[in-house]
Amino acid sequence: GLLQAAGRPATALVPDAGDHDVIMVTGRPSTVVSIRQATGARVLGATGGCAVLVGDDTDAVRATAEILRKHDHPESCTRLGGWWVRDGDSWRDRRGDPSDPARPHPSVIYRLGDDLDRPPREHAGYTVLPCDRTGVVGTLVGFARDPLHGWPGDFRV
């Protein structure tokens, strides 16, 4: 009785929810916004649209990105949205432009070169998971944390 599926738009399902209710949303960021406007309940959203890869070695990051791309699903929040290499205290995207890996609003940031037993870290509110050169991550704890819409990650509330 806790989960429901319906053929009606999400905004039509939530107006009766009260301040004591929690509504959890996945999908587009705009869906979270429209649902928040239609209810007084607390709304949490997991709306990250991709995974990004970061590391210190350009060649290693590029090679791992190629491996990850082979498993891409175009509409999945796990598709590779880009890769970044550390340049001193900042990051450069795959074109070499200064940028922040959190810019594309990822579901997760994979950190190449971390020991797979290392616990997840955080960058700009996003979870950073340890990743090896074959694209394997050490844990999924914190996956899908969404600082933009309050989702705690890992599909646990």
mmCIF file of C-alpha atoms in Angstrom:
data_model
loop_
_atom_site.group_PDB
_atom_site.id
_atom_site.type_symbol
_atom_site.label_atom_id
_atom_site.label_comp_id
_atom_site.label_asym_id
_atom_site.label_seq_id
_atom_site.Cartn_x
_atom_site.Cartn_y
_atom_site.Cartn_z
ATOM 1 C CA GLY A 1 0.000 0.000 0.000
ATOM 2 C CA LEU A 2 2.996 2.351 0.098
ATOM 3 C CA LEU A 3 3.778 2.410 -3.619
ATOM 4 C CA GLN A 4 1.288 3.263 -6.331
ATOM 5 C CA ALA A 5 1.345 3.527 -10.096
ATOM 6 C CA ALA A 6 -1.317 5.390 -12.042
ATOM 7 C CA GLY A 7 -1.982 6.516 -15.580
ATOM 8 C CA ARG A 8 -2.651 10.116 -14.526
ATOM 9 C CA PRO A 9 -0.064 12.916 -14.562
ATOM 10 C CA ALA A 10 2.014 13.139 -11.396
ATOM 11 C CA THR A 11 0.729 16.629 -10.607
ATOM 12 C CA ALA A 12 -2.838 15.256 -10.529
ATOM 13 C CA LEU A 13 -1.889 12.619 -7.962
ATOM 14 C CA VAL A 14 -0.229 14.782 -5.313
ATOM 15 C CA PRO A 15 -2.526 17.699 -4.356
ATOM 16 C CA ASP A 16 -4.061 15.782 -1.436
ATOM 17 C CA ALA A 17 -0.679 15.036 0.131
ATOM 18 C CA GLY A 18 -0.017 16.960 3.319
ATOM 19 C CA ASP A 19 2.964 18.415 5.142
ATOM 20 C CA HIS A 20 3.585 15.029 6.809
ATOM 21 C CA ASP A 21 3.908 13.186 3.466
ATOM 22 C CA VAL A 22 7.063 12.580 1.433
ATOM 23 C CA ILE A 23 6.926 12.263 -2.344
ATOM 24 C CA MET A 24 9.897 10.738 -4.164
ATOM 25 C CA VAL A 25 10.444 11.519 -7.833
ATOM 26 C CA THR A 26 12.855 10.266 -10.482
ATOM 27 C CA GLY A 27 13.158 11.553 -14.005
ATOM 28 C CA ARG A 28 13.423 15.110 -15.262
ATOM 29 C CA PRO A 29 14.289 18.056 -12.979
ATOM 30 C CA SER A 30 11.233 19.891 -14.347
ATOM 31 C CA THR A 31 8.983 17.141 -12.931
ATOM 32 C CA VAL A 32 10.204 17.876 -9.403
ATOM 33 C CA VAL A 33 9.494 21.570 -9.886
ATOM 34 C CA SER A 34 5.948 20.966 -11.162
ATOM 35 C CA ILE A 35 5.153 18.522 -8.359
ATOM 36 C CA ARG A 36 6.454 20.940 -5.705
ATOM 37 C CA GLN A 37 4.055 23.557 -7.077
ATOM 38 C CA ALA A 38 1.130 21.128 -6.777
ATOM 39 C CA THR A 39 1.560 19.916 -3.197
ATOM 40 C CA GLY A 40 2.464 20.878 0.341
ATOM 41 C CA ALA A 41 4.302 17.585 0.887
ATOM 42 C CA ARG A 42 8.075 17.282 1.034
ATOM 43 C CA VAL A 43 9.350 16.365 -2.446
ATOM 44 C CA LEU A 44 12.675 14.608 -2.999
ATOM 45 C CA GLY A 45 13.984 14.086 -6.517
ATOM 46 C CA ALA A 46 16.639 11.888 -8.084
ATOM 47 C CA THR A 47 17.080 13.693 -11.383
ATOM 48 C CA GLY A 48 20.743 13.284 -12.305
ATOM 49 C CA GLY A 49 21.073 12.619 -16.003
ATOM 50 C CA CYS A 50 24.431 10.889 -16.351
ATOM 51 C CA ALA A 51 27.597 9.630 -14.688
ATOM 52 C CA VAL A 52 30.892 11.477 -15.049
ATOM 53 C CA LEU A 53 34.453 10.195 -14.740
ATOM 54 C CA VAL A 54 37.320 12.107 -13.132
ATOM 55 C CA GLY A 55 40.980 11.293 -12.594
ATOM 56 C CA ASP A 56 44.544 12.562 -12.628
ATOM 57 C CA ASP A 57 45.938 10.796 -15.710
ATOM 58 C CA THR A 58 44.511 11.917 -19.072
ATOM 59 C CA ASP A 59 45.355 8.708 -20.948
ATOM 60 C CA ALA A 60 43.942 6.464 -18.210
ATOM 61 C CA VAL A 61 40.746 8.518 -17.911
ATOM 62 C CA ARG A 62 40.275 8.526 -21.697
ATOM 63 C CA ALA A 63 40.746 4.723 -21.875
ATOM 64 C CA THR A 64 38.318 4.065 -19.016
ATOM 65 C CA ALA A 65 35.784 6.455 -20.581
ATOM 66 C CA GLU A 66 35.912 4.388 -23.784
ATOM 67 C CA ILE A 67 35.155 1.245 -21.763
ATOM 68 C CA LEU A 68 32.251 2.935 -19.963
ATOM 69 C CA ARG A 69 30.810 4.265 -23.250
ATOM 70 C CA LYS A 70 30.387 0.700 -24.535
ATOM 71 C CA HIS A 71 27.727 0.189 -21.841
ATOM 72 C CA ASP A 72 25.848 3.451 -22.410
ATOM 73 C CA HIS A 73 22.074 3.547 -22.602
ATOM 74 C CA PRO A 74 21.037 6.937 -24.041
ATOM 75 C CA GLU A 75 18.228 7.645 -21.551
ATOM 76 C CA SER A 76 19.930 6.153 -18.488
ATOM 77 C CA CYS A 77 21.279 8.162 -15.558
ATOM 78 C CA THR A 78 24.307 5.842 -15.735
ATOM 79 C CA ARG A 79 25.332 6.880 -19.289
ATOM 80 C CA LEU A 80 28.696 8.603 -19.448
ATOM 81 C CA GLY A 81 28.169 12.345 -19.621
ATOM 82 C CA GLY A 82 31.839 13.256 -19.928
ATOM 83 C CA TRP A 83 35.220 13.052 -18.259
ATOM 84 C CA TRP A 84 37.478 15.482 -16.425
ATOM 85 C CA VAL A 85 41.168 15.495 -15.511
ATOM 86 C CA ARG A 86 42.624 17.249 -12.487
ATOM 87 C CA ASP A 87 44.802 20.235 -13.298
ATOM 88 C CA GLY A 88 46.284 21.405 -9.996
ATOM 89 C CA ASP A 89 43.336 22.514 -7.871
ATOM 90 C CA SER A 90 40.873 22.632 -10.760
ATOM 91 C CA TRP A 91 39.379 20.316 -13.396
ATOM 92 C CA ARG A 92 39.537 20.325 -17.197
ATOM 93 C CA ASP A 93 36.907 18.574 -19.283
ATOM 94 C CA ARG A 94 37.785 16.208 -22.129
ATOM 95 C CA ARG A 95 38.351 19.161 -24.465
ATOM 96 C CA GLY A 96 40.776 20.723 -21.974
ATOM 97 C CA ASP A 97 38.443 23.545 -20.950
ATOM 98 C CA PRO A 98 38.253 24.513 -17.259
ATOM 99 C CA SER A 99 34.989 23.160 -15.890
ATOM 100 C CA ASP A 100 33.357 21.512 -12.883
ATOM 101 C CA PRO A 101 32.452 17.802 -13.119
ATOM 102 C CA ALA A 102 29.220 18.594 -11.238
ATOM 103 C CA ARG A 103 28.064 20.964 -14.016
ATOM 104 C CA PRO A 104 26.038 18.351 -15.982
ATOM 105 C CA HIS A 105 24.047 17.414 -12.822
ATOM 106 C CA PRO A 106 25.257 13.797 -12.637
ATOM 107 C CA SER A 107 23.790 10.855 -10.781
ATOM 108 C CA VAL A 108 27.312 9.974 -9.688
ATOM 109 C CA ILE A 109 30.947 10.903 -10.184
ATOM 110 C CA TYR A 110 33.386 8.014 -10.712
ATOM 111 C CA ARG A 111 36.919 8.706 -9.404
ATOM 112 C CA LEU A 112 39.518 6.747 -11.379
ATOM 113 C CA GLY A 113 42.519 5.544 -9.437
ATOM 114 C CA ASP A 114 40.912 5.331 -6.014
ATOM 115 C CA ASP A 115 41.262 2.063 -4.135
ATOM 116 C CA LEU A 116 37.940 0.231 -4.594
ATOM 117 C CA ASP A 117 37.753 -0.284 -0.831
ATOM 118 C CA ARG A 118 37.896 3.454 -0.218
ATOM 119 C CA PRO A 119 34.579 4.872 0.983
ATOM 120 C CA PRO A 120 32.682 7.293 -1.260
ATOM 121 C CA ARG A 121 33.639 10.970 -1.153
ATOM 122 C CA GLU A 122 31.695 14.089 -1.986
ATOM 123 C CA HIS A 123 32.131 16.864 -4.555
ATOM 124 C CA ALA A 124 29.676 19.779 -4.686
ATOM 125 C CA GLY A 125 27.126 17.574 -2.901
ATOM 126 C CA TYR A 126 27.450 14.690 -5.367
ATOM 127 C CA THR A 127 28.772 11.256 -4.428
ATOM 128 C CA VAL A 128 32.212 10.344 -5.764
ATOM 129 C CA LEU A 129 32.662 6.566 -6.060
ATOM 130 C CA PRO A 130 36.018 4.796 -6.396
ATOM 131 C CA CYS A 131 36.497 3.319 -9.881
ATOM 132 C CA ASP A 132 39.162 1.121 -11.462
ATOM 133 C CA ARG A 133 40.526 1.197 -15.038
ATOM 134 C CA THR A 134 37.921 -1.320 -16.217
ATOM 135 C CA GLY A 135 35.018 0.866 -15.046
ATOM 136 C CA VAL A 136 34.192 -1.231 -11.990
ATOM 137 C CA VAL A 137 33.137 0.771 -8.938
ATOM 138 C CA GLY A 138 33.865 -0.267 -5.374
ATOM 139 C CA THR A 139 30.381 0.459 -3.998
ATOM 140 C CA LEU A 140 27.026 1.920 -4.966
ATOM 141 C CA VAL A 141 26.469 3.592 -1.596
ATOM 142 C CA GLY A 142 25.374 7.132 -2.302
ATOM 143 C CA PHE A 143 24.672 6.558 -5.988
ATOM 144 C CA ALA A 144 22.039 9.017 -7.277
ATOM 145 C CA ARG A 145 22.445 11.538 -4.469
ATOM 146 C CA ASP A 146 20.897 14.721 -5.796
ATOM 147 C CA PRO A 147 21.862 17.929 -3.996
ATOM 148 C CA LEU A 148 19.695 19.922 -6.399
ATOM 149 C CA HIS A 149 16.478 18.194 -5.327
ATOM 150 C CA GLY A 150 17.315 16.691 -1.931
ATOM 151 C CA TRP A 151 17.488 12.985 -2.801
ATOM 152 C CA PRO A 152 19.838 11.322 -0.284
ATOM 153 C CA GLY A 153 21.207 8.813 -2.771
ATOM 154 C CA ASP A 154 21.382 5.077 -2.989
ATOM 155 C CA PHE A 155 17.554 4.938 -3.109
ATOM 156 C CA ARG A 156 17.340 4.879 0.680
ATOM 157 C CA VAL A 157 15.464 7.527 2.636
#
